[in-house]
mmCIF file of C-alpha atoms and ligand atoms in Angstrom:
data_model
loop_
_atom_site.group_PDB
_atom_site.id
_atom_site.type_symbol
_atom_site.label_atom_id
_atom_site.label_comp_id
_atom_site.label_asym_id
_atom_site.label_seq_id
_atom_site.Cartn_x
_atom_site.Cartn_y
_atom_site.Cartn_z
ATOM 1 C CA UNK A 129 -135.608 32.042 33.898
ATOM 2 C CA UNK A 130 -138.804 31.385 35.845
ATOM 3 C CA UNK A 131 -139.397 28.394 37.575
ATOM 4 C CA UNK A 132 -142.622 27.723 39.140
ATOM 5 C CA UNK A 133 -141.178 25.235 41.355
ATOM 6 C CA UNK A 134 -138.290 27.720 43.066
ATOM 7 C CA UNK A 135 -139.077 29.890 45.896
ATOM 8 C CA UNK A 136 -138.715 33.969 45.190
ATOM 9 C CA UNK A 137 -136.056 35.714 46.770
ATOM 10 C CA UNK A 138 -136.509 39.532 46.342
ATOM 11 C CA UNK A 139 -134.104 42.460 47.910
ATOM 12 C CA UNK A 140 -133.302 45.840 47.034
ATOM 13 C CA UNK A 141 -130.552 48.380 47.573
ATOM 14 C CA UNK A 142 -130.666 52.123 47.556
ATOM 15 C CA UNK A 143 -128.345 54.070 44.867
ATOM 16 C CA UNK A 144 -126.705 56.002 47.927
ATOM 17 C CA UNK A 145 -123.094 55.723 46.877
ATOM 18 C CA UNK A 146 -120.824 52.804 44.956
ATOM 19 C CA UNK A 147 -121.161 49.851 46.783
ATOM 20 C CA UNK A 148 -118.859 48.858 49.394
ATOM 21 C CA UNK A 149 -116.917 46.022 50.752
ATOM 22 C CA UNK A 150 -119.509 45.210 53.024
ATOM 23 C CA UNK A 151 -122.742 45.591 50.837
ATOM 24 C CA UNK A 152 -120.630 42.867 48.707
ATOM 25 C CA UNK A 153 -119.704 40.331 51.400
ATOM 26 C CA UNK A 154 -123.154 40.904 53.444
ATOM 27 C CA UNK A 155 -125.350 41.110 50.876
ATOM 28 C CA UNK A 156 -124.761 41.178 46.817
ATOM 29 C CA UNK A 157 -122.090 38.179 47.015
ATOM 30 C CA UNK A 158 -124.797 36.115 48.518
ATOM 31 C CA UNK A 159 -127.544 37.083 45.979
ATOM 32 C CA UNK A 160 -125.115 36.190 43.281
ATOM 33 C CA UNK A 161 -125.234 32.388 45.020
ATOM 34 C CA UNK A 162 -128.985 32.652 45.056
ATOM 35 C CA UNK A 163 -129.343 32.807 41.771
ATOM 36 C CA UNK A 164 -128.956 28.980 41.080
ATOM 37 C CA UNK A 165 -131.808 27.758 43.679
ATOM 38 C CA UNK A 166 -134.477 30.989 43.467
ATOM 39 C CA UNK A 167 -136.607 33.036 41.606
ATOM 40 C CA UNK A 168 -134.396 36.323 42.404
ATOM 41 C CA UNK A 169 -135.891 39.591 41.740
ATOM 42 C CA UNK A 170 -133.548 42.335 42.737
ATOM 43 C CA UNK A 171 -134.003 45.973 42.074
ATOM 44 C CA UNK A 172 -132.119 49.795 42.475
ATOM 45 C CA UNK A 173 -134.324 51.377 45.526
ATOM 46 C CA UNK A 174 -134.383 54.873 43.882
ATOM 47 C CA UNK A 175 -137.754 55.476 44.978
ATOM 48 C CA UNK A 176 -136.359 54.714 48.876
ATOM 49 C CA UNK A 177 -133.122 57.172 48.255
ATOM 50 C CA UNK A 178 -135.355 60.311 47.550
ATOM 51 C CA UNK A 179 -135.896 60.357 51.493
ATOM 52 C CA UNK A 180 -132.289 61.705 51.337
ATOM 53 C CA UNK A 181 -131.113 64.572 49.319
ATOM 54 C CA UNK A 182 -129.016 63.868 46.830
ATOM 55 C CA UNK A 183 -128.252 66.308 43.622
ATOM 56 C CA UNK A 184 -130.384 64.823 40.950
ATOM 57 C CA UNK A 185 -127.916 64.681 38.314
ATOM 58 C CA UNK A 186 -125.930 62.676 40.884
ATOM 59 C CA UNK A 187 -128.773 60.062 41.777
ATOM 60 C CA UNK A 188 -129.420 59.361 37.837
ATOM 61 C CA UNK A 189 -125.685 59.120 37.702
ATOM 62 C CA UNK A 190 -125.474 56.611 40.740
ATOM 63 C CA UNK A 191 -128.831 54.988 39.860
ATOM 64 C CA UNK A 192 -127.031 53.560 36.689
ATOM 65 C CA UNK A 193 -124.065 52.932 38.268
ATOM 66 C CA UNK A 194 -126.203 50.638 40.971
ATOM 67 C CA UNK A 195 -127.688 48.946 38.175
ATOM 68 C CA UNK A 196 -124.209 48.297 36.543
ATOM 69 C CA UNK A 197 -122.550 47.465 39.323
ATOM 70 C CA UNK A 198 -125.245 44.573 40.288
ATOM 71 C CA UNK A 199 -124.252 43.170 37.028
ATOM 72 C CA UNK A 200 -120.591 43.674 37.638
ATOM 73 C CA UNK A 201 -121.000 41.485 40.762
ATOM 74 C CA UNK A 202 -122.127 38.366 38.775
ATOM 75 C CA UNK A 203 -126.048 39.336 39.154
ATOM 76 C CA UNK A 204 -127.190 37.645 35.864
ATOM 77 C CA UNK A 205 -130.163 39.170 33.946
ATOM 78 C CA UNK A 206 -130.974 36.108 31.779
ATOM 79 C CA UNK A 207 -130.866 34.437 35.283
ATOM 80 C CA UNK A 208 -132.573 37.077 37.863
ATOM 81 C CA UNK A 209 -135.212 39.811 37.059
ATOM 82 C CA UNK A 210 -132.703 43.092 37.917
ATOM 83 C CA UNK A 211 -134.726 46.761 37.940
ATOM 84 C CA UNK A 212 -135.221 49.891 38.676
ATOM 85 C CA UNK A 213 -137.617 50.463 40.890
ATOM 86 C CA UNK A 214 -139.578 53.425 39.453
ATOM 87 C CA UNK A 215 -139.631 52.235 36.352
ATOM 88 C CA UNK A 216 -142.106 49.978 37.549
ATOM 89 C CA UNK A 217 -144.804 52.044 38.265
ATOM 90 C CA UNK A 218 -146.694 49.773 40.733
ATOM 91 C CA UNK A 219 -144.320 50.267 43.661
ATOM 92 C CA UNK A 220 -145.204 53.901 44.001
ATOM 93 C CA UNK A 221 -148.888 52.876 43.545
ATOM 94 C CA UNK A 222 -148.886 50.254 46.179
ATOM 95 C CA UNK A 223 -147.045 52.458 48.465
ATOM 96 C CA UNK A 224 -150.055 54.477 49.319
ATOM 97 C CA UNK A 225 -152.227 52.251 49.396
ATOM 98 C CA UNK A 226 -149.883 50.656 51.971
ATOM 99 C CA UNK A 227 -149.055 53.995 53.602
ATOM 100 C CA UNK A 228 -153.340 53.834 54.029
ATOM 101 C CA UNK A 229 -152.644 50.452 55.734
ATOM 102 C CA UNK A 230 -150.362 51.709 58.144
ATOM 103 C CA UNK A 231 -150.699 53.134 61.506
ATOM 104 C CA UNK A 232 -148.997 56.295 62.504
ATOM 105 C CA UNK A 233 -147.915 54.384 66.106
ATOM 106 C CA UNK A 234 -145.659 51.242 64.067
ATOM 107 C CA UNK A 235 -144.224 53.866 62.086
ATOM 108 C CA UNK A 236 -143.232 56.049 64.770
ATOM 109 C CA UNK A 237 -141.103 52.868 66.554
ATOM 110 C CA UNK A 238 -139.253 52.207 63.486
ATOM 111 C CA UNK A 239 -135.501 52.505 64.777
ATOM 112 C CA UNK A 240 -134.432 53.317 60.938
ATOM 113 C CA UNK A 241 -136.939 56.524 61.231
ATOM 114 C CA UNK A 242 -135.530 57.884 64.592
ATOM 115 C CA UNK A 243 -131.675 57.107 63.275
ATOM 116 C CA UNK A 244 -131.803 59.103 60.167
ATOM 117 C CA UNK A 245 -134.246 62.079 61.890
ATOM 118 C CA UNK A 246 -131.216 62.566 64.133
ATOM 119 C CA UNK A 247 -128.580 62.133 61.000
ATOM 120 C CA UNK A 248 -130.654 64.169 59.014
ATOM 121 C CA UNK A 249 -132.314 66.959 61.615
ATOM 122 C CA UNK A 250 -132.822 69.494 58.132
ATOM 123 C CA UNK A 251 -135.102 66.894 56.145
ATOM 124 C CA UNK A 252 -137.216 64.825 58.269
ATOM 125 C CA UNK A 253 -139.701 64.408 55.636
ATOM 126 C CA UNK A 254 -142.351 62.310 55.437
ATOM 127 C CA UNK A 255 -141.201 59.656 53.034
ATOM 128 C CA UNK A 256 -138.646 58.738 55.770
ATOM 129 C CA UNK A 257 -141.182 58.256 58.171
ATOM 130 C CA UNK A 258 -143.192 56.164 55.618
ATOM 131 C CA UNK A 259 -140.364 54.621 54.233
ATOM 132 C CA UNK A 260 -141.395 51.200 55.394
ATOM 133 C CA UNK A 261 -144.937 51.084 54.014
ATOM 134 C CA UNK A 262 -142.790 51.694 50.259
ATOM 135 C CA UNK A 263 -140.958 48.668 51.376
ATOM 136 C CA UNK A 264 -143.657 46.350 52.166
ATOM 137 C CA UNK A 265 -145.216 47.366 48.874
ATOM 138 C CA UNK A 266 -142.046 45.880 47.089
ATOM 139 C CA UNK A 267 -142.106 42.686 49.190
ATOM 140 C CA UNK A 268 -145.765 42.058 48.708
ATOM 141 C CA UNK A 269 -145.943 43.311 45.139
ATOM 142 C CA UNK A 270 -143.909 40.128 44.141
ATOM 143 C CA UNK A 271 -145.008 37.324 47.010
ATOM 144 C CA UNK A 272 -141.837 36.885 48.143
ATOM 145 C CA UNK A 273 -140.936 33.605 50.211
ATOM 146 C CA UNK A 274 -137.708 34.883 51.477
ATOM 147 C CA UNK A 275 -136.240 38.393 51.756
ATOM 148 C CA UNK A 276 -132.090 38.860 52.230
ATOM 149 C CA UNK A 277 -131.777 41.718 54.251
ATOM 150 C CA UNK A 278 -128.932 42.932 57.213
ATOM 151 C CA UNK A 279 -129.858 43.543 60.647
ATOM 152 C CA UNK A 280 -130.708 47.047 60.314
ATOM 153 C CA UNK A 281 -133.635 45.990 58.316
ATOM 154 C CA UNK A 282 -135.169 43.233 60.115
ATOM 155 C CA UNK A 283 -137.767 45.626 62.008
ATOM 156 C CA UNK A 284 -138.694 46.636 58.209
ATOM 157 C CA UNK A 285 -139.697 43.152 57.644
ATOM 158 C CA UNK A 286 -141.633 42.211 60.472
ATOM 159 C CA UNK A 287 -143.690 45.719 59.896
ATOM 160 C CA UNK A 288 -144.656 43.715 56.365
ATOM 161 C CA UNK A 289 -145.388 40.939 58.054
ATOM 162 C CA UNK A 290 -147.806 42.633 60.093
ATOM 163 C CA UNK A 291 -149.573 44.892 57.389
ATOM 164 C CA UNK A 292 -149.835 41.629 55.316
ATOM 165 C CA UNK A 293 -151.352 39.471 58.197
ATOM 166 C CA UNK A 294 -153.919 42.790 58.875
ATOM 167 C CA UNK A 295 -154.814 42.982 55.118
ATOM 168 C CA UNK A 296 -155.589 39.498 54.835
ATOM 169 C CA UNK A 297 -157.368 39.474 57.647
ATOM 170 C CA UNK A 298 -159.273 42.672 56.578
ATOM 171 C CA UNK A 299 -159.699 41.785 52.899
ATOM 172 C CA UNK A 300 -159.371 38.063 52.571
ATOM 173 C CA UNK A 301 -156.237 35.933 51.601
ATOM 174 C CA UNK A 302 -154.032 38.239 49.361
ATOM 175 C CA UNK A 303 -150.625 38.309 50.256
ATOM 176 C CA UNK A 304 -147.920 35.714 50.579
ATOM 177 C CA UNK A 305 -146.208 36.237 54.744
ATOM 178 C CA UNK A 306 -142.336 37.092 53.710
ATOM 179 C CA UNK A 307 -139.641 35.935 55.362
ATOM 180 C CA UNK A 308 -136.183 36.814 56.497
ATOM 181 C CA UNK A 309 -133.622 34.952 54.711
ATOM 182 C CA UNK A 310 -129.617 34.805 56.564
ATOM 183 C CA UNK A 311 -127.157 33.417 54.173
ATOM 184 C CA UNK A 312 -124.836 31.488 55.677
ATOM 185 C CA UNK A 313 -121.694 33.013 54.000
ATOM 186 C CA UNK A 314 -122.963 36.586 54.665
ATOM 187 C CA UNK A 315 -120.969 38.634 56.566
ATOM 188 C CA UNK A 316 -120.815 42.020 58.945
ATOM 189 C CA UNK A 317 -118.202 44.166 57.774
ATOM 190 C CA UNK A 318 -117.166 46.989 60.190
ATOM 191 C CA UNK A 319 -115.703 50.458 59.088
ATOM 192 C CA UNK A 320 -111.956 50.158 59.185
ATOM 193 C CA UNK A 321 -111.420 53.476 61.331
ATOM 194 C CA UNK A 322 -113.864 52.360 63.984
ATOM 195 C CA UNK A 323 -114.561 48.820 63.957
ATOM 196 C CA UNK A 324 -117.232 49.161 66.507
ATOM 197 C CA UNK A 325 -119.620 50.670 63.653
ATOM 198 C CA UNK A 326 -120.572 49.240 60.454
ATOM 199 C CA UNK A 327 -119.004 50.467 57.318
ATOM 200 C CA UNK A 328 -121.323 52.332 55.216
ATOM 201 C CA UNK A 329 -121.738 53.890 51.724
ATOM 202 C CA UNK A 330 -122.442 57.094 52.951
ATOM 203 C CA UNK A 331 -119.533 57.193 55.431
ATOM 204 C CA UNK A 332 -117.618 60.536 54.904
ATOM 205 C CA UNK A 333 -114.681 58.956 55.612
ATOM 206 C CA UNK A 334 -113.335 57.427 53.295
ATOM 207 C CA UNK A 335 -110.031 55.749 54.917
ATOM 208 C CA UNK A 336 -113.089 53.783 56.761
ATOM 209 C CA UNK A 337 -114.108 52.220 53.814
ATOM 210 C CA UNK A 338 -113.531 49.923 50.548
ATOM 211 C CA UNK A 339 -115.300 50.826 47.957
ATOM 212 C CA UNK A 340 -115.520 47.756 45.456
ATOM 213 C CA UNK A 341 -114.710 49.892 42.912
ATOM 214 C CA UNK A 342 -111.083 50.851 44.716
ATOM 215 C CA UNK A 343 -107.895 49.697 42.812
ATOM 216 C CA UNK A 344 -105.658 47.579 44.299
ATOM 217 C CA UNK A 345 -102.867 50.080 45.523
ATOM 218 C CA UNK A 346 -105.973 51.860 47.433
ATOM 219 C CA UNK A 347 -107.404 48.681 48.882
ATOM 220 C CA UNK A 348 -103.421 48.060 50.151
ATOM 221 C CA UNK A 349 -103.388 51.267 51.454
ATOM 222 C CA UNK A 350 -106.549 51.908 53.631
ATOM 223 C CA UNK A 351 -106.377 48.325 55.030
ATOM 224 C CA UNK A 352 -102.340 49.119 56.010
ATOM 225 C CA UNK A 353 -104.140 52.207 58.057
ATOM 226 C CA UNK A 354 -107.383 50.085 58.958
ATOM 227 C CA UNK A 355 -107.165 50.409 63.207
ATOM 228 C CA UNK A 356 -106.245 47.340 65.163
ATOM 229 C CA UNK A 357 -104.572 46.967 68.675
ATOM 230 C CA UNK A 358 -101.724 47.036 70.287
ATOM 231 C CA UNK A 359 -101.568 43.634 71.212
ATOM 232 C CA UNK A 360 -99.744 42.219 68.229
ATOM 233 C CA UNK A 361 -101.763 38.890 67.454
ATOM 234 C CA UNK A 362 -104.082 37.713 65.117
ATOM 235 C CA UNK A 363 -107.015 36.388 67.492
ATOM 236 C CA UNK A 364 -110.597 36.226 66.765
ATOM 237 C CA UNK A 365 -112.142 38.326 69.594
ATOM 238 C CA UNK A 366 -115.004 40.979 68.378
ATOM 239 C CA UNK A 367 -115.272 42.601 72.057
ATOM 240 C CA UNK A 368 -111.606 42.807 72.962
ATOM 241 C CA UNK A 369 -110.351 43.055 69.387
ATOM 242 C CA UNK A 370 -112.860 44.389 67.176
ATOM 243 C CA UNK A 371 -110.085 45.729 64.324
ATOM 244 C CA UNK A 372 -108.497 42.759 63.623
ATOM 245 C CA UNK A 373 -111.935 40.304 64.218
ATOM 246 C CA UNK A 374 -113.098 42.498 61.390
ATOM 247 C CA UNK A 375 -110.443 42.146 59.212
ATOM 248 C CA UNK A 376 -110.373 38.494 60.298
ATOM 249 C CA UNK A 377 -114.316 38.223 59.134
ATOM 250 C CA UNK A 378 -112.995 39.764 55.759
ATOM 251 C CA UNK A 379 -110.071 37.718 55.164
ATOM 252 C CA UNK A 380 -112.484 34.411 55.790
ATOM 253 C CA UNK A 381 -115.491 35.880 54.090
ATOM 254 C CA UNK A 382 -113.023 36.131 50.871
ATOM 255 C CA UNK A 383 -111.116 33.196 51.188
ATOM 256 C CA UNK A 384 -113.531 30.298 53.131
ATOM 257 C CA UNK A 385 -110.659 29.868 56.002
ATOM 258 C CA UNK A 386 -111.979 29.619 59.783
ATOM 259 C CA UNK A 387 -111.252 31.428 61.994
ATOM 260 C CA UNK A 388 -108.743 29.247 63.414
ATOM 261 C CA UNK A 389 -107.286 28.525 60.288
ATOM 262 C CA UNK A 390 -106.507 32.078 60.038
ATOM 263 C CA UNK A 391 -104.991 32.409 63.377
ATOM 264 C CA UNK A 392 -102.508 29.418 62.725
ATOM 265 C CA UNK A 393 -101.635 31.157 59.500
ATOM 266 C CA UNK A 394 -100.458 34.297 61.007
ATOM 267 C CA UNK A 395 -99.275 32.905 64.414
ATOM 268 C CA UNK A 396 -95.765 34.633 65.172
ATOM 269 C CA UNK A 397 -96.345 37.170 62.605
ATOM 270 C CA UNK A 398 -96.974 41.266 63.235
ATOM 271 C CA UNK A 399 -100.218 42.723 61.750
ATOM 272 C CA UNK A 400 -98.271 44.541 58.789
ATOM 273 C CA UNK A 401 -97.746 41.146 56.974
ATOM 274 C CA UNK A 402 -101.606 39.855 57.915
ATOM 275 C CA UNK A 403 -102.934 43.568 56.692
ATOM 276 C CA UNK A 404 -101.033 42.855 53.337
ATOM 277 C CA UNK A 405 -102.424 39.589 52.973
ATOM 278 C CA UNK A 406 -105.958 40.468 53.621
ATOM 279 C CA UNK A 407 -105.710 43.625 51.658
ATOM 280 C CA UNK A 408 -104.088 41.765 48.449
ATOM 281 C CA UNK A 409 -106.958 38.912 48.931
ATOM 282 C CA UNK A 410 -109.677 41.824 48.935
ATOM 283 C CA UNK A 411 -108.023 43.222 45.937
ATOM 284 C CA UNK A 412 -107.767 40.024 44.260
ATOM 285 C CA UNK A 413 -111.519 39.329 44.798
ATOM 286 C CA UNK A 414 -112.612 42.809 43.603
ATOM 287 C CA UNK A 415 -110.511 42.874 40.557
ATOM 288 C CA UNK A 416 -112.979 41.451 38.168
ATOM 289 C CA UNK A 417 -115.823 43.472 39.497
ATOM 290 C CA UNK A 418 -113.948 46.852 38.499
ATOM 291 C CA UNK A 419 -112.978 45.358 35.082
ATOM 292 C CA UNK A 420 -116.758 44.275 34.490
ATOM 293 C CA UNK A 421 -118.145 47.626 35.604
ATOM 294 C CA UNK A 422 -115.481 49.475 33.352
ATOM 295 C CA UNK A 423 -116.901 47.443 30.612
ATOM 296 C CA UNK A 424 -120.760 47.881 31.627
ATOM 297 C CA UNK A 425 -120.281 51.403 31.614
ATOM 298 C CA UNK A 426 -118.809 51.818 28.513
ATOM 299 C CA UNK A 427 -121.822 50.124 26.758
ATOM 300 C CA UNK A 428 -124.744 52.469 27.655
ATOM 301 C CA UNK A 429 -127.188 50.513 24.791
ATOM 302 C CA UNK A 430 -126.707 47.501 26.903
ATOM 303 C CA UNK A 431 -127.427 48.882 30.256
ATOM 304 C CA UNK A 432 -130.477 50.758 28.984
ATOM 305 C CA UNK A 433 -131.709 47.617 27.413
ATOM 306 C CA UNK A 434 -131.741 45.517 30.297
ATOM 307 C CA UNK A 435 -133.278 47.894 32.573
ATOM 308 C CA UNK A 436 -136.148 48.167 29.652
ATOM 309 C CA UNK A 437 -136.657 44.902 29.977
ATOM 310 C CA UNK A 438 -136.591 44.332 33.668
ATOM 311 C CA UNK A 439 -139.326 47.403 33.939
ATOM 312 C CA UNK A 440 -141.210 45.369 31.935
ATOM 313 C CA UNK A 441 -140.839 42.153 33.290
ATOM 314 C CA UNK A 442 -141.473 43.914 36.642
ATOM 315 C CA UNK A 443 -144.333 45.244 35.466
ATOM 316 C CA UNK A 444 -146.200 42.311 34.482
ATOM 317 C CA UNK A 445 -145.253 40.296 37.387
ATOM 318 C CA UNK A 446 -146.061 43.419 39.845
ATOM 319 C CA UNK A 447 -149.292 44.499 38.031
ATOM 320 C CA UNK A 448 -151.060 41.031 38.531
ATOM 321 C CA UNK A 449 -150.913 41.497 42.640
ATOM 322 C CA UNK A 450 -151.738 44.969 42.327
ATOM 323 C CA UNK A 451 -155.127 44.608 40.595
ATOM 324 C CA UNK A 452 -156.084 42.085 42.823
ATOM 325 C CA UNK A 453 -155.060 44.751 46.421
ATOM 326 C CA UNK A 454 -157.082 47.337 44.077
ATOM 327 C CA UNK A 455 -160.050 44.851 43.836
ATOM 328 C CA UNK A 456 -159.794 43.942 47.723
ATOM 329 C CA UNK A 457 -159.868 47.331 49.062
ATOM 330 C CA UNK A 458 -162.997 48.215 46.723
ATOM 331 C CA UNK A 459 -161.151 50.842 44.003
ATOM 332 C CA UNK A 460 -163.328 51.120 40.672
ATOM 333 C CA UNK A 461 -160.807 49.162 38.242
ATOM 334 C CA UNK A 462 -160.962 50.677 34.883
ATOM 335 C CA UNK A 463 -162.586 48.905 31.750
HETATM 336 P P1 ATP B 221 -126.431 53.554 53.388
HETATM 337 O O1 ATP B 221 -125.058 54.641 53.857
HETATM 338 O O2 ATP B 221 -126.940 54.457 52.572
HETATM 339 O O3 ATP B 221 -127.288 53.569 54.630
HETATM 340 P P2 ATP B 221 -125.721 51.050 53.375
HETATM 341 O O4 ATP B 221 -123.898 50.728 52.785
HETATM 342 O O5 ATP B 221 -125.610 50.906 54.660
HETATM 343 O O6 ATP B 221 -126.113 52.322 53.069
HETATM 344 P P3 ATP B 221 -127.675 49.410 52.323
HETATM 345 O O7 ATP B 221 -128.305 50.039 51.027
HETATM 346 O O8 ATP B 221 -128.916 50.108 53.611
HETATM 347 O O9 ATP B 221 -126.413 50.147 52.468
HETATM 348 O O10 ATP B 221 -127.908 47.952 52.713
HETATM 349 C C1 ATP B 221 -127.656 47.271 51.064
HETATM 350 C C2 ATP B 221 -127.648 46.110 51.858
HETATM 351 O O11 ATP B 221 -126.104 45.902 52.143
HETATM 352 C C3 ATP B 221 -128.672 45.426 53.202
HETATM 353 O O12 ATP B 221 -128.672 43.805 52.812
HETATM 354 C C4 ATP B 221 -127.325 45.284 54.080
HETATM 355 O O13 ATP B 221 -127.542 44.883 55.237
HETATM 356 C C5 ATP B 221 -126.133 45.341 53.555
HETATM 357 N N1 ATP B 221 -124.703 45.780 54.159
HETATM 358 C C6 ATP B 221 -124.949 47.332 54.392
HETATM 359 N N2 ATP B 221 -123.954 47.766 55.102
HETATM 360 C C7 ATP B 221 -123.153 46.217 55.314
HETATM 361 C C8 ATP B 221 -121.997 45.988 56.161
HETATM 362 N N3 ATP B 221 -121.146 46.755 56.295
HETATM 363 N N4 ATP B 221 -121.894 44.630 56.339
HETATM 364 C C9 ATP B 221 -122.661 43.437 55.688
HETATM 365 N N5 ATP B 221 -123.645 44.069 55.215
HETATM 366 C C10 ATP B 221 -124.150 45.104 55.041
HETATM 367 N N1 LTN B 222 -134.548 49.194 52.741
HETATM 368 C C1 LTN B 222 -133.469 48.744 51.681
HETATM 369 C C2 LTN B 222 -133.729 48.717 50.326
HETATM 370 C C3 LTN B 222 -134.595 47.859 49.937
HETATM 371 C C4 LTN B 222 -135.085 46.606 50.341
HETATM 372 C C5 LTN B 222 -136.780 46.667 49.922
HETATM 373 C C6 LTN B 222 -134.809 45.896 50.741
HETATM 374 C C7 LTN B 222 -136.333 48.964 49.932
HETATM 375 N N2 LTN B 222 -137.058 48.070 49.417
HETATM 376 C C8 LTN B 222 -137.406 45.545 49.904
HETATM 377 C C9 LTN B 222 -135.363 44.400 50.738
HETATM 378 C C10 LTN B 222 -136.697 44.061 50.458
HETATM 379 C C11 LTN B 222 -132.060 48.754 52.666
HETATM 380 O O1 LTN B 222 -131.779 50.072 52.653
HETATM 381 N N3 LTN B 222 -131.131 48.057 52.692
#
């Protein structure tokens, strides 16, 4: 599976709920496509999810489900390294070292920290503040070349590069500087009810998001009630027609059709027809994932075994960097 000549891709996703159509079209589907050309490392960021309050039993369940969802979406453990972050102890250890290499001022400027603090004023924990340092550790432990993340995470990636540069300067060349990776086929999917904000797993309005486990009937219903406009013309114009443009983006991402082709296909037709066709295309795309997921969740032994194998390999790879880092900063290594 590992090929020295291939570049390393690394990304993580938090187990904060069932993946949405946005997570799939914007991230996980491209992760699957990259497996052929890169050494890919994908993980469930359960340590990061501790910054948000989730019932322990629910967190366990969501972590298992998120792992199964990655496999159901076509991430193949024979081709890629797939693991749960907390199963590799190097992440927590490296996280502390990265904390001590991060400045209060730079962490204070992170927009995600400001946004999440505003959203959860009753739980502004220290982990939320040092979240980017843990993330920097995740990336640097594996000497990743590319990190596919959405626009919301680019500031954290920039932070990672800053910390790595500073560390290399202070202690000698240790880390490769990771770059962002923005797949051509990646789509930014907006909420079906408020097309000016992104579709998000943690949205409390179920009509706003398509879960990748929704069945055909539910998907068609949600698309039917998606917010559009009163012009009754299928035309791509994200500024003036965010709802229709979002549906076009989804349809284009699923079918590979261009915006011009989609406009031609629906010329003279109403939004009703358009929404049904888009909904059907999405339902067809997601059906195999739902079926794979159901099958995987029946086979707990297989999931446990794959998690264990992933954890072992991840620990093997990350330990090399961690040992080097510990030496560099002057921690006395055990004999
Ligand atoms: P949460 O609601 O818990 O913040 P989220 O749905 O916003 O979760 P993340 O776990 O933060 O998702 O992101 C996982 C990956 O999915 C990231 O690479 C992110 O850029 C991508 N992603 C998330 N939402 C969308 C979206 N609506 N469109 C495209 N990509 C998305
Ligand atoms: N913060 C990311 C999840 C994440 C991640 C990472 C992504 C944690 N560690 C390392 C890429 C690389 C998110 O919320 N999407």
